[in-house]
C-alpha cells in the first residue's frame, strides 16, 4: 500500500525528503557499505538537492560510498540546459565529495537506442556485483508531471509496455523529443521509491493517479508498484487540492 505524506509547501516537503535520503543512505551503507540512489529530473527536486548539499545535511551522508544514477534523461548533451544530469551537478554533485566513478550518468548525448542499451548493460553489471538480477536501487527519487507521467514514461508512449529491458529509449510525441528512461520493471525493482509532487498544476493528475480508475496507459505514475519495496508519495498541500 502506498503511503501519502502531505506537507504545507515544497520547502517542508524537501526537508522531509532529505531526511529520508539520509536515513536510507545511512542504513544501506551500514549494511553493505554502498548506497545506490536514482535521481529525478525536472524542477521539483532542486530544493531537495540543495538541502543535501548544505551543511545541515551533507555531513550526515558518507558520500564516497554513494552511487548516483538517474531515473530518466533528456536526449541532450550533459551540459545542455535541459539535462537532468546538469541540474543535479549544479545543485548537488559539484558540492559533495562523490567519487567521479560513482556518478553513473545516462548518456543522453548518444543515439537514443544505443544510449539506452549502454545504460541497461551498465546497470546489469553494477547490480550483478550485488548478486542482484534486478536493479534494486536502495532509493529511487521520482517526480510526476501534470499529465501523470513519471520518469520519462509519458501517456501513450511505447516504453510503458516494456517488460524486459531496464532502460528504454522513448520517443515522446507531445515533446517531439527522445528520452532515456527506466522502464516499469526497473522502477518497481527498487527497495524504496519516493515520489515528490508539488504545485496546483499537479492536483488533477495526482487525484487521477491515486483515486481514479486504473489506467496506467493514461496515468503512467499508476505503474509505480514496487515488487518488494516501499512507495511513498511526498506531496504538498497545493497538489492535494482535489485528492484531499
Ligand atoms: C524529467 C523528470 C520528470 C519530472 C516530471 C515533473 O526529466 O522531467 O524526470 O519525470 O519528474 O516531469 O517535473 P517538475 O518537477 O519540473 O514538475
XYZ file of C-alpha atoms and ligand atoms in Angstrom:
261
model
C 0.000 0.000 0.000
C 1.413 3.376 -0.978
C 1.962 5.884 1.815
C 0.942 9.504 1.220
C 2.602 12.284 3.238
C 1.222 15.822 2.882
C 3.304 18.940 3.585
C 2.361 22.627 3.760
C 4.758 23.585 0.962
C 7.714 22.483 -1.180
C 10.304 23.563 1.386
C 8.874 21.331 4.116
C 8.433 18.538 1.564
C 12.097 18.884 0.556
C 13.219 18.744 4.201
C 11.266 15.534 4.769
C 12.708 14.051 1.585
C 16.229 14.991 2.680
C 15.694 13.156 5.977
C 14.543 10.092 4.032
C 17.655 10.220 1.832
C 19.934 10.490 4.888
C 18.184 7.638 6.689
C 18.213 5.413 3.602
C 21.868 6.171 2.874
C 22.987 5.505 6.443
C 21.103 2.191 6.567
C 22.394 0.972 3.182
C 26.000 1.939 3.894
C 25.855 0.364 7.362
C 24.535 -2.852 5.809
C 26.506 -3.064 2.555
C 28.964 -0.145 2.502
C 27.132 1.149 -0.560
C 24.084 3.320 -1.269
C 22.536 3.434 -4.725
C 20.190 6.330 -5.393
C 18.320 7.192 -8.582
C 17.751 10.914 -9.067
C 14.743 12.522 -10.649
C 14.945 15.368 -13.109
C 12.644 18.323 -13.516
C 12.413 21.260 -11.115
C 10.705 19.810 -8.024
C 13.831 18.098 -6.652
C 16.020 21.235 -6.857
C 15.422 22.353 -3.247
C 15.976 18.777 -2.059
C 19.317 18.523 -3.862
C 20.346 21.927 -2.500
C 19.483 20.776 1.036
C 21.521 17.578 0.623
C 24.497 19.714 -0.413
C 24.045 22.065 2.564
C 25.995 21.972 5.883
C 22.801 20.781 7.595
C 22.681 17.536 5.607
C 25.880 16.877 3.614
C 27.970 15.795 6.646
C 25.324 13.176 7.516
C 25.954 11.157 4.323
C 29.119 9.102 3.625
C 29.387 10.413 0.051
C 32.349 8.265 -1.127
C 30.071 5.233 -0.639
C 27.190 6.750 -2.612
C 26.430 5.738 -6.198
C 24.252 8.153 -8.156
C 22.051 7.105 -11.053
C 19.155 8.700 -12.920
C 15.570 7.579 -13.470
C 15.484 9.330 -16.812
C 17.325 11.800 -19.003
C 16.615 14.048 -21.882
C 18.475 13.087 -25.071
C 20.770 16.088 -24.937
C 24.452 16.583 -24.048
C 25.334 16.730 -20.333
C 25.969 20.468 -20.440
C 22.637 21.244 -22.133
C 20.223 23.455 -20.106
C 17.604 20.670 -20.270
C 19.931 17.965 -18.962
C 18.804 16.312 -15.712
C 22.468 15.492 -15.093
C 23.409 19.177 -15.415
C 20.690 20.213 -12.938
C 21.885 17.612 -10.422
C 25.530 18.569 -10.988
C 24.841 22.259 -10.366
C 22.650 21.734 -7.280
C 24.309 18.706 -5.660
C 27.042 16.699 -7.386
C 29.586 19.523 -7.572
C 29.135 20.286 -3.865
C 29.647 16.913 -2.167
C 32.630 14.510 -2.187
C 31.213 11.844 -4.503
C 33.773 9.687 -6.326
C 33.612 10.510 -10.058
C 33.327 6.810 -10.989
C 30.264 6.583 -8.737
C 28.312 9.108 -10.803
C 26.524 6.894 -13.307
C 25.220 9.379 -15.864
C 22.689 8.378 -18.502
C 24.374 9.056 -21.896
C 21.811 11.497 -23.264
C 24.273 12.666 -25.890
C 24.294 9.282 -27.673
C 21.901 7.861 -30.239
C 18.853 7.077 -28.027
C 18.711 3.333 -28.671
C 22.485 2.973 -28.231
C 22.405 5.067 -25.063
C 19.562 3.033 -23.603
C 21.352 -0.209 -24.408
C 24.579 1.011 -22.866
C 22.930 2.159 -19.639
C 20.909 -1.056 -19.426
C 24.144 -3.084 -19.672
C 25.820 -0.798 -17.143
C 23.039 -1.321 -14.608
C 23.111 -5.097 -15.098
C 26.848 -5.136 -14.380
C 26.514 -2.852 -11.360
C 23.732 -4.805 -9.686
C 25.165 -8.227 -10.621
C 28.076 -7.359 -8.338
C 25.498 -7.455 -5.537
C 24.190 -10.782 -6.781
C 21.060 -8.971 -7.908
C 19.251 -9.867 -11.139
C 17.118 -6.723 -10.865
C 18.163 -3.054 -10.480
C 17.392 -2.904 -6.763
C 18.152 0.755 -6.127
C 18.230 1.478 -2.407
C 16.233 4.626 -3.110
C 14.621 5.957 -6.264
C 13.525 9.594 -6.308
C 10.835 10.320 -8.893
C 8.569 13.187 -9.863
C 5.260 13.364 -11.664
C 4.154 15.612 -14.476
C 0.789 17.317 -14.847
C -0.068 14.564 -17.342
C 0.708 11.879 -14.696
C 3.968 10.818 -16.349
C 6.827 9.688 -14.149
C 10.470 9.352 -15.120
C 10.034 9.621 -18.899
C 7.114 7.219 -19.052
C 4.637 9.533 -20.736
C 0.993 8.675 -21.504
C 0.584 6.627 -24.649
C 4.298 6.055 -25.218
C 5.973 2.780 -26.162
C 8.130 2.378 -23.046
C 5.016 1.960 -20.876
C 4.697 -1.611 -22.153
C 8.341 -2.612 -21.733
C 8.580 -5.714 -19.565
C 12.147 -6.971 -20.082
C 14.599 -4.144 -20.633
C 15.571 -1.974 -17.690
C 16.266 1.124 -19.772
C 14.390 2.257 -22.881
C 14.694 4.986 -25.479
C 11.246 6.528 -25.533
C 10.009 8.942 -28.201
C 7.601 11.464 -26.696
C 5.339 12.794 -29.451
C 3.996 15.736 -27.451
C 7.535 16.940 -26.784
C 8.858 15.999 -30.209
C 11.817 14.551 -28.336
C 13.544 11.332 -27.337
C 14.101 10.442 -23.707
C 16.035 7.710 -21.889
C 14.033 6.194 -19.068
C 13.997 3.389 -16.574
C 11.187 1.030 -17.525
C 8.327 -0.123 -15.278
C 10.113 -3.344 -14.213
C 13.262 -1.388 -13.405
C 11.404 1.276 -11.413
C 9.472 -1.371 -9.489
C 12.602 -3.307 -8.545
C 13.681 -0.532 -6.164
C 13.826 -1.145 -2.423
C 12.250 2.254 -1.913
C 10.529 4.783 -4.167
C 9.783 8.352 -3.101
C 7.670 10.425 -5.482
C 7.860 14.199 -4.993
C 4.794 16.128 -6.157
C 4.369 19.860 -5.655
C 2.041 22.513 -7.030
C -1.572 23.061 -8.000
C -0.797 22.128 -11.599
C -0.301 18.530 -10.440
C -3.560 18.265 -8.436
C -5.755 16.771 -11.153
C -3.126 14.235 -12.174
C -2.390 13.272 -8.559
C -6.079 12.744 -7.875
C -6.442 10.610 -11.006
C -3.367 8.530 -10.184
C -4.258 7.908 -6.546
C -8.048 7.860 -6.686
C -9.071 7.472 -10.318
C -9.717 4.375 -12.432
C -6.730 2.121 -13.029
C -5.491 3.212 -16.438
C -1.681 3.297 -16.494
C -1.598 3.999 -20.208
C -3.258 7.305 -19.429
C -1.823 7.761 -15.917
C 1.677 6.210 -16.053
C 2.509 7.007 -12.422
C -0.027 4.285 -11.539
C 2.644 1.846 -12.766
C 4.662 2.563 -9.600
C 4.044 -0.623 -7.621
C 7.358 -1.816 -6.168
C 7.606 -5.627 -6.280
C 9.327 -5.804 -2.926
C 9.773 -2.249 -1.811
C 8.262 0.782 -0.162
C 6.407 3.508 -2.057
C 5.881 6.918 -0.541
C 4.223 9.938 -2.111
C 5.515 13.216 -0.658
C 3.070 15.871 -1.793
C 2.415 19.478 -0.837
C -0.957 20.970 0.041
C -1.342 22.673 -3.337
C -1.038 19.342 -5.154
C -3.734 17.748 -2.989
C -6.448 20.300 -3.795
C -8.585 17.633 -5.439
C -7.436 14.430 -3.768
C -7.502 15.557 -0.116
C 12.094 14.932 -16.228
C 11.689 14.228 -14.974
C 10.211 14.118 -14.956
C 9.770 15.055 -13.860
C 8.348 15.477 -14.054
C 7.980 16.590 -13.061
O 13.045 14.515 -16.889
O 11.450 15.968 -16.491
O 12.348 13.156 -14.671
O 9.681 12.851 -14.760
O 9.944 14.425 -12.607
O 8.230 15.975 -15.384
O 8.758 17.709 -13.395
P 8.756 19.014 -12.466
O 9.383 18.600 -11.171
O 9.601 20.003 -13.222
O 7.320 19.432 -12.304
